[in-house]
Coordinates of C-alpha atoms in Angstrom, one line a residue:
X27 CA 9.7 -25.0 -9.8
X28 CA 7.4 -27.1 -7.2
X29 CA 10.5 -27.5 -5.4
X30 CA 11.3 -24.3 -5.3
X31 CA 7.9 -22.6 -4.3
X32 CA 7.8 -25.0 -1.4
X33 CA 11.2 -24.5 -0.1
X34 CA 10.6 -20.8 0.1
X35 CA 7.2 -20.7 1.1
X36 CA 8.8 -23.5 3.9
X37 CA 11.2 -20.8 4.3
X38 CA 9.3 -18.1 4.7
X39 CA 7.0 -19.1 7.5
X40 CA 9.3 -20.6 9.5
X41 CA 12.0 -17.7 9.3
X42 CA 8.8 -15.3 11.5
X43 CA 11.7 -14.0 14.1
X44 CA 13.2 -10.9 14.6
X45 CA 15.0 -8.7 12.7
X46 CA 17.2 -5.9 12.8
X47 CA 16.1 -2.5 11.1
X48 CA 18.4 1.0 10.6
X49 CA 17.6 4.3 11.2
X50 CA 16.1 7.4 10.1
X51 CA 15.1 10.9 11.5
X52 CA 12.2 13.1 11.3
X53 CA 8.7 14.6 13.8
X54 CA 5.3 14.9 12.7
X55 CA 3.7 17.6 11.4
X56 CA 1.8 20.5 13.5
X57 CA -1.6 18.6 12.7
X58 CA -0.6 15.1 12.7
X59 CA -1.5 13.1 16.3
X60 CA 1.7 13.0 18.9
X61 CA 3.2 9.9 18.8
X62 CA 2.7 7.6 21.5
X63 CA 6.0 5.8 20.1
X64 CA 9.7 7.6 21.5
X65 CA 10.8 9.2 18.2
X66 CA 13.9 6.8 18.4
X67 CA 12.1 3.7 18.0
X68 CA 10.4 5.0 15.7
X69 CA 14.1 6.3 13.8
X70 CA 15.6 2.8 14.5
X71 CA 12.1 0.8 12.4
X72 CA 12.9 2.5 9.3
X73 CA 15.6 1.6 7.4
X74 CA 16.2 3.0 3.5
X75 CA 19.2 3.1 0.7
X76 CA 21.1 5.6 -0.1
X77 CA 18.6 7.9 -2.4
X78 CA 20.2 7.7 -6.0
X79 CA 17.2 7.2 -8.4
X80 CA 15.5 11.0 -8.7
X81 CA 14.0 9.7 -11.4
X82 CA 11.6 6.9 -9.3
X83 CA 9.8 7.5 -6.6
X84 CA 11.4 5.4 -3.5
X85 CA 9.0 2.6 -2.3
X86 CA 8.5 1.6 1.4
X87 CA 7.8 -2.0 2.1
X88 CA 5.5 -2.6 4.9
X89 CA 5.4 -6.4 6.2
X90 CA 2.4 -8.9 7.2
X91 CA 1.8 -10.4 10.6
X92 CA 4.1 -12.7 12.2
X93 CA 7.2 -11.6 10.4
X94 CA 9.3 -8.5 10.0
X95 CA 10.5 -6.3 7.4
X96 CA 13.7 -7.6 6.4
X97 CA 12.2 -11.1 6.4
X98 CA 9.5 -10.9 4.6
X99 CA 11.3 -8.6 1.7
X100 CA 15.1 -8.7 1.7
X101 CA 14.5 -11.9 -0.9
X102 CA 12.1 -10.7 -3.2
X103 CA 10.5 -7.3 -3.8
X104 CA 13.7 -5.9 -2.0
X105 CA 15.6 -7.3 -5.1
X106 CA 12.6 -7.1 -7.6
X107 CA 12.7 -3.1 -6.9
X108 CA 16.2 -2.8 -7.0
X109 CA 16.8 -4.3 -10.1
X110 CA 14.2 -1.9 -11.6
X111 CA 15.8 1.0 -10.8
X112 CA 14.0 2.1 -7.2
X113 CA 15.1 3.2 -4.1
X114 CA 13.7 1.0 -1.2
X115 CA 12.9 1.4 2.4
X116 CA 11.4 -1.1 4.4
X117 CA 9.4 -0.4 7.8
X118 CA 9.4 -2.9 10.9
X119 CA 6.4 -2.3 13.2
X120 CA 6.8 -4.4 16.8
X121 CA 5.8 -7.2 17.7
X122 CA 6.0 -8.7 14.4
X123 CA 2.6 -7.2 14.2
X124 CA 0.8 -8.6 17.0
X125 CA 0.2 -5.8 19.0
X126 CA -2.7 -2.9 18.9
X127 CA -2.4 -1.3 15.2
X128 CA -2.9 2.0 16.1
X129 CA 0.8 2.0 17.7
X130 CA 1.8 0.0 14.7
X131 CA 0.4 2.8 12.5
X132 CA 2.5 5.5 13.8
X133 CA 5.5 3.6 12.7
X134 CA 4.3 3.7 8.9
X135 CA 3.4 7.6 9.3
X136 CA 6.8 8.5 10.9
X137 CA 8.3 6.1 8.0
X138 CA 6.2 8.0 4.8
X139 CA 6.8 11.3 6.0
X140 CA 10.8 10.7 7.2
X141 CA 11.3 9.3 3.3
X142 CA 9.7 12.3 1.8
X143 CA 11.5 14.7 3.7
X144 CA 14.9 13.0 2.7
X145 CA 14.3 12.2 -0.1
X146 CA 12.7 15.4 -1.4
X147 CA 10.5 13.2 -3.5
X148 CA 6.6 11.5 -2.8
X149 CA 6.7 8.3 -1.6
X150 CA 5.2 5.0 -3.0
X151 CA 4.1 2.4 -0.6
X152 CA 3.6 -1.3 -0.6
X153 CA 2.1 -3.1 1.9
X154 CA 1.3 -7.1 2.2
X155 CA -1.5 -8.7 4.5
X156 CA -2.2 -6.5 7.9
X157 CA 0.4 -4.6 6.3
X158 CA -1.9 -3.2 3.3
X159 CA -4.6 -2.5 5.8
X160 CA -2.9 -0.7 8.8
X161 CA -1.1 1.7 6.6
X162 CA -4.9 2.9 5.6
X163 CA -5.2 4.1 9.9
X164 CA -1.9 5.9 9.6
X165 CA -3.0 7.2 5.8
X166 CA -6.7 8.4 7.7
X167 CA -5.5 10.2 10.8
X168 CA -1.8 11.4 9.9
X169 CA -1.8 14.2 7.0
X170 CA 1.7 14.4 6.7
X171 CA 1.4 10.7 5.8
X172 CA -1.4 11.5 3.5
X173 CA 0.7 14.0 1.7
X174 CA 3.8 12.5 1.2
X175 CA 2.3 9.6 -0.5
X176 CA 1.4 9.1 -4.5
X177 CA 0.5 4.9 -4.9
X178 CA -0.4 2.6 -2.4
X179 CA -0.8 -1.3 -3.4
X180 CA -2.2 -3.4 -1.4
X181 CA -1.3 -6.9 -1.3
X182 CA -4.0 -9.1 0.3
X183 CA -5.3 -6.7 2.5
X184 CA -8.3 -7.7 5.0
X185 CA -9.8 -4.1 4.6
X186 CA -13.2 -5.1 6.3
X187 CA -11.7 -7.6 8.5
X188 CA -11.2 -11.5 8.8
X189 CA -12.9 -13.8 12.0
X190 CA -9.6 -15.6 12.5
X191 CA -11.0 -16.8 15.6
X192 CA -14.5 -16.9 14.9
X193 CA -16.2 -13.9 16.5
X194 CA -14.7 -15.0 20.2
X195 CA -11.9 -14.8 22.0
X196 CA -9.2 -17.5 23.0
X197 CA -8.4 -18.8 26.2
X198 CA -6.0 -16.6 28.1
X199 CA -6.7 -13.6 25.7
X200 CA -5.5 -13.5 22.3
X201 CA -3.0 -11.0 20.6
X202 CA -4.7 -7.3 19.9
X203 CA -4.3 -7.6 16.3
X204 CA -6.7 -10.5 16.4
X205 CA -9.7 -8.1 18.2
X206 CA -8.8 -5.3 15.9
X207 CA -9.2 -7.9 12.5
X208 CA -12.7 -8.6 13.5
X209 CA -15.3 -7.5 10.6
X210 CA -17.0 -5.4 13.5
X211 CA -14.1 -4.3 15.9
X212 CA -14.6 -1.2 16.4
X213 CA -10.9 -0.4 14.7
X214 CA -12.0 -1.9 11.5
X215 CA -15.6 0.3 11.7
X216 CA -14.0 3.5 12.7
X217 CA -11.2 3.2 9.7
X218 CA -13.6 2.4 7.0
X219 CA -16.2 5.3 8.4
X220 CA -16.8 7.6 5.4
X221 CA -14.2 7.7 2.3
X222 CA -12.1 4.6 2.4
X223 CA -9.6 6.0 -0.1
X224 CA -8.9 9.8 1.2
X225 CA -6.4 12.2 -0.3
X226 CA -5.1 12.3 -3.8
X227 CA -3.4 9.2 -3.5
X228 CA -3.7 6.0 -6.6
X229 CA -5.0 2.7 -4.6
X230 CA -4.4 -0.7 -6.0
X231 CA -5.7 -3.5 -4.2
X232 CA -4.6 -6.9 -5.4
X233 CA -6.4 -10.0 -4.4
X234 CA -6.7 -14.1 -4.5
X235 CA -9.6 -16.0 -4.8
X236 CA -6.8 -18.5 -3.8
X237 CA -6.0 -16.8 -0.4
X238 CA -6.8 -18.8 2.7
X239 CA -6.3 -15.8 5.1
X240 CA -8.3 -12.9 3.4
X241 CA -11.9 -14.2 3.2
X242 CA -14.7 -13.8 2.0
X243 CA -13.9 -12.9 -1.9
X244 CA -17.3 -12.9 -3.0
X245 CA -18.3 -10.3 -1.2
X246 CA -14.4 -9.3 -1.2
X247 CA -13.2 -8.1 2.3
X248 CA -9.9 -7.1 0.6
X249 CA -11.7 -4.7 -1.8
X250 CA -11.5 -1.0 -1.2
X251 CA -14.5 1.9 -2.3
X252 CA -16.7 -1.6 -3.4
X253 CA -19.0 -0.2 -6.1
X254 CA -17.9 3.2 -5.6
X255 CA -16.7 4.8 -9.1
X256 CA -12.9 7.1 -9.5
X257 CA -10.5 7.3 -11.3
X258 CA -8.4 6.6 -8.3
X259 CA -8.7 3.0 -6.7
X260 CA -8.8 0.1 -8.6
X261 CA -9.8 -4.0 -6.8
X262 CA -8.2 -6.3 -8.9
X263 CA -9.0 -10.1 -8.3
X264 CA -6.3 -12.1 -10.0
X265 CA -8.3 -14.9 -10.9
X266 CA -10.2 -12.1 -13.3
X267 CA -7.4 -11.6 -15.2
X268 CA -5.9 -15.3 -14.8
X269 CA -8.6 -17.8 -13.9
X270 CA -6.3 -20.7 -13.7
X271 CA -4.0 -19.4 -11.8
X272 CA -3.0 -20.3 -8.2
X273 CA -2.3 -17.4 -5.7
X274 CA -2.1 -17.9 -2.1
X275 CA -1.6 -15.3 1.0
X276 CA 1.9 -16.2 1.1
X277 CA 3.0 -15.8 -2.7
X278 CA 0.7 -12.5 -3.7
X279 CA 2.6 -10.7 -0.9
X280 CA 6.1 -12.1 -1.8
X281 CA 7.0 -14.2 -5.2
X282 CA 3.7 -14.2 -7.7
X283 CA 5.3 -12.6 -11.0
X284 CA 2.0 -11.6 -12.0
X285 CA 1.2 -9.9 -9.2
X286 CA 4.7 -8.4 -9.7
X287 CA 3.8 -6.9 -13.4
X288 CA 1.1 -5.2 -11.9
X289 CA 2.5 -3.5 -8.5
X290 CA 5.3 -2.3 -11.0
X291 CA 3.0 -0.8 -13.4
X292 CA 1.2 0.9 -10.6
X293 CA 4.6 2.7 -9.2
X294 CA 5.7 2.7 -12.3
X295 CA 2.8 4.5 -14.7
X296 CA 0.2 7.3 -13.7
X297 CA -2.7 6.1 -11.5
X298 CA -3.2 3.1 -10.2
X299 CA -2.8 -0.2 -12.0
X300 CA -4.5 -1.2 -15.3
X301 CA -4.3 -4.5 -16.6
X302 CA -4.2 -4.2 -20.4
X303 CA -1.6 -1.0 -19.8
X304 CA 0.3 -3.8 -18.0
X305 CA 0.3 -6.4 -20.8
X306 CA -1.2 -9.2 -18.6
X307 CA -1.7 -11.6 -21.0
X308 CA -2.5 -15.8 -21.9
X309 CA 1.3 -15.9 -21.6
X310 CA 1.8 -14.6 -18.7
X311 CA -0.7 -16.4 -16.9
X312 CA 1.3 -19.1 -18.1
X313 CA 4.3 -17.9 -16.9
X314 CA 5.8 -20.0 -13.5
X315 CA 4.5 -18.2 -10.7
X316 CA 7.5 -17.3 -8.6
X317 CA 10.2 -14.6 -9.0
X318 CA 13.6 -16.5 -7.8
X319 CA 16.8 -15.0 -8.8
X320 CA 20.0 -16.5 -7.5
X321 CA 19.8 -13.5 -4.6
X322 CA 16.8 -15.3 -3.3
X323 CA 18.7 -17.9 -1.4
X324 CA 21.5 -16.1 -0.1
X325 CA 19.4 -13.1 0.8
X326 CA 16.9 -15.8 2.6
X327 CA 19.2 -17.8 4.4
X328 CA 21.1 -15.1 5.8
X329 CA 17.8 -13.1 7.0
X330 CA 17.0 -16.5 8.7
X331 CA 20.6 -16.6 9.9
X332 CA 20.3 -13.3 11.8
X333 CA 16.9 -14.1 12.9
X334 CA 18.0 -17.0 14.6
X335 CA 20.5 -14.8 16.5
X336 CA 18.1 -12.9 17.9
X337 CA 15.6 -12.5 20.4
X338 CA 12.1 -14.5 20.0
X339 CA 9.5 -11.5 21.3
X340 CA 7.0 -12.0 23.9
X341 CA 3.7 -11.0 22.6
X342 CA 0.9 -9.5 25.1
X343 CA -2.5 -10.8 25.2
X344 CA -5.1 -8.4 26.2
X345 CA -9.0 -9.5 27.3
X346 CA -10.6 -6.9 24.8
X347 CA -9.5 -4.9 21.6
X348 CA -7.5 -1.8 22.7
X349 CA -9.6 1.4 23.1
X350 CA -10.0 3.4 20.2
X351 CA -6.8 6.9 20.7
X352 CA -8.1 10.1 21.4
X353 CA -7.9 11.7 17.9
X354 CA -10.2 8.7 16.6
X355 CA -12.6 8.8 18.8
X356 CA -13.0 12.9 18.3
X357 CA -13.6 12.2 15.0
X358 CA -15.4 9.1 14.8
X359 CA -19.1 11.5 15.0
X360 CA -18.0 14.4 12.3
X361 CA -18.4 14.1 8.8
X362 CA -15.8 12.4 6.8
X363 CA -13.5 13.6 3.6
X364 CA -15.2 13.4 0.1
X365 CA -12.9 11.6 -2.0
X366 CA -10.0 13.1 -3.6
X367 CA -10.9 14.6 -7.4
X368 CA -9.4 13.1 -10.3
X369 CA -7.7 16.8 -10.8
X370 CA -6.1 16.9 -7.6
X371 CA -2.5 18.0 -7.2
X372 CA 0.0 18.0 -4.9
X373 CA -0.8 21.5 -4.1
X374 CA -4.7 21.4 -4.0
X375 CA -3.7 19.1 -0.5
X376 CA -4.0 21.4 2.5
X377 CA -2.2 18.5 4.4
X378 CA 1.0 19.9 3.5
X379 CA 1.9 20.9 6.8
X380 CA 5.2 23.1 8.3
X381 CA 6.8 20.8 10.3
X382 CA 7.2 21.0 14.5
X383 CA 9.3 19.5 16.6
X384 CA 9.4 15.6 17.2
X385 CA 7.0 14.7 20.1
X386 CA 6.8 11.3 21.8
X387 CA 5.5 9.3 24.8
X388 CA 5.2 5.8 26.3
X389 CA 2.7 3.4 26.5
X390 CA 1.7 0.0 26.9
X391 CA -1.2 -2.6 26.6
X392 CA -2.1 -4.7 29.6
X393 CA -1.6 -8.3 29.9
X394 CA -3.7 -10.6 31.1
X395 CA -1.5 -13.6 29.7
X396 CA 1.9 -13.7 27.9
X397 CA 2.3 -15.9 24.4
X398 CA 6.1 -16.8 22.7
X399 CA 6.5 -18.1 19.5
X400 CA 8.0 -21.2 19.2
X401 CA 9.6 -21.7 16.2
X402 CA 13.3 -23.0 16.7
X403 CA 11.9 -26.6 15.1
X404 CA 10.6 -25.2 11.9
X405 CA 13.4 -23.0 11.2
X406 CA 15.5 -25.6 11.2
X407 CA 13.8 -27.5 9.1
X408 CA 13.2 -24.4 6.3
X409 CA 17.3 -23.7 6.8
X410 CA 17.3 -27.5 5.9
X411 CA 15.7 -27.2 2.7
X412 CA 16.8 -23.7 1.7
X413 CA 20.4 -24.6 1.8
X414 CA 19.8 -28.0 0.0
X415 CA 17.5 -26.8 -2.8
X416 CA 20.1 -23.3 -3.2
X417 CA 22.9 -25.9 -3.4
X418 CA 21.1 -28.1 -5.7
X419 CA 20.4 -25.3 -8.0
X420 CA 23.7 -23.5 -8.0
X421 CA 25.1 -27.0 -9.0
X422 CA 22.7 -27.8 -11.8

């Protein structure tokens, strides 16, 4: 099992390369921001079965940094969900999340509010790493996103910010995901302004004590409403449950099975998670701590097949974190939403908007400084030991 957690956590971070994604269509709704994203990008990030489970709620997968959506998911919750009866989409924001998320934002509203429409159902969402925390600016400022969506679990999420650079900036600029992480950018202060949890909406936000990414734990960054009492948001540090156990920013957010029992109970069961409902128990804190299936391998190595073929993406630096958008900043001084009532419905949501036509725009960042990945070496090397452990196995 050591062999097979480090081939696909070896894998994993080396596969960060882009991916293909399908297509949807929808527009926001008449009090949602315009998009500053052409609708048809934001159609061709989105890509979702067929909807043939009425009876589940279909789940969009939103990705971490450095990778993509088809990467990061095809080869674990993709099959994990499947195999438990869910329809799945699965968002891919640009830049394999290096750029300003604000624009990265707009492709999870378009994505909630596209799968409800088609789907005729609420949406469940689950979101790893910067993608459990910029979900919460497209959750905060879109209401159509607000009221398509019933569970959100976040996986890891830095929900008061990380110093990944140490409160300065790096030669040349850095990336503007890396301002907008900062414990006081002015993105992280503006989306945590008031109720951290709006709408009627169950919030489950997992969390390693093991993670090297999402610090501190004690005070958690990750945790969401910290001290705040509802029925509607529960922090869950794994450790609590399992204190043994090793979780790390890779495996919460792909392959930990106990982290697994619990997102499932959370989509699953009414409200968020709850442990004991869950039956987290001595044994399964026991339990080996990664999901592989045979689909695993083949899924893996043919995501890391296709991202090979295409293009590695040029990533803008920019001297300062991107300005705050216009609806933010209208709203940054007025009082803030109360947080949802345990006896909230569907209906008791005024965000339940008619729907106007798609609106769109253009836009970039400025460069002061232009950053590729270079990767090509380490994928190789993670191909390498895919193929040879999948073989290994398959012949054992």
């Amino acid at each position: 099992m050591t062999r097979v957690r480090l081939a696909a956590a070896l894998a994993i971070a080396f596969a960060f390369v882009a991916a293909p994604a399908g297509a949807q269509s929808s527009g926001p709704s008449v009090s949602d921001p315009e998009y500053s994203v052409p609708v048809a990008d934001l159609d061709a990030a989105l890509d979702c079965d067929v909807f043939t489970h009425p009876d589940k709620e279909p789940v969009l997968l939103v990705h971490g940094t450095f990778t993509s959506g088809h990467e990061q998911w095809d080869w674990n919750y993709g099959i994990l969900l499947r195999e438990t009866g869910h329809d799945v989409c699965i968002v891919t924001y640009p830049d394999r999340g290096l750029g300003d998320m604000q624009i990265s934002a707009e492709y999870v509203a378009y994505a909630l509010r596209t799968i409800h429409q088609r789907s005729g159902s609420k949406v469940d969402m689950v979101g790893h790493s910067q993608g459990a925390l910029m979900p919460r600016w497209a959750v905060k400022w879109w209401p159509s996103a607000r009221a398509a969506l019933d569970d959100f679990v976040l996986l890891a999420g830095p929900n008061h910010g990380v110093a990944l650079t140490g409160g300065g900036s790096l030669p040349g600029g850095m990336p503007a995901v890396f301002w907008q992480f900062s414990p006081t950018s002015n993105f992280i202060r503006t989306l945590n302004a008031g109720d951290e949890t709006p709408g009627s909406i169950d919030y489950t936000q997992i969390y390693s004590d093991q993670d090297e990414l999402v610090r501190p734990v004690d005070p958690p960054t990750a945790a969401l409403d910290l001290g705040v009492e509802g029925p509607n948001v529960v922090n869950i540090l794994i450790q609590d449950l399992c204190p043994l156990r090793l979780v790390d920013h890779l495996s919460i957010g792909t392959t930990d099975v106990l982290t697994q029992r619990l997102v499932l109970d959370a989509i699953d069961r009414a409200g968020p998670t709850d442990a004991v409902r869950a039956d987290i128990d001595e044994i399964l804190c026991n339990l080996p701590d990664q999901y592989v299936v045979p689909e695993t391998f083949s899924n893996l190595a043919a995501q890391v097949h296709r991202s090979l073929d295409g293009e590695f993406p040029e990533s803008a630096n920019v001297s300062e974190e991107p300005p705050l958008r216009d609806y933010a900043v209208a709203s940054a001084t007025m009082d803030q939403p109360t947080p949802a009532s345990s006896t909230a419905t569907p209906q008791d949501d005024p965000t339940e908007a008619a729907v106007s036509p798609p609106t769109g725009g253009g836009g970039a960042l400025p460069a002061t400084g232009r950053t590729i990945p270079i990767l090509a070496a380490g994928i190789a090397i993670g191909v390498a030991l895919l193929l040879r452990l999948g073989k290994s196995r398959l012949d054992d």
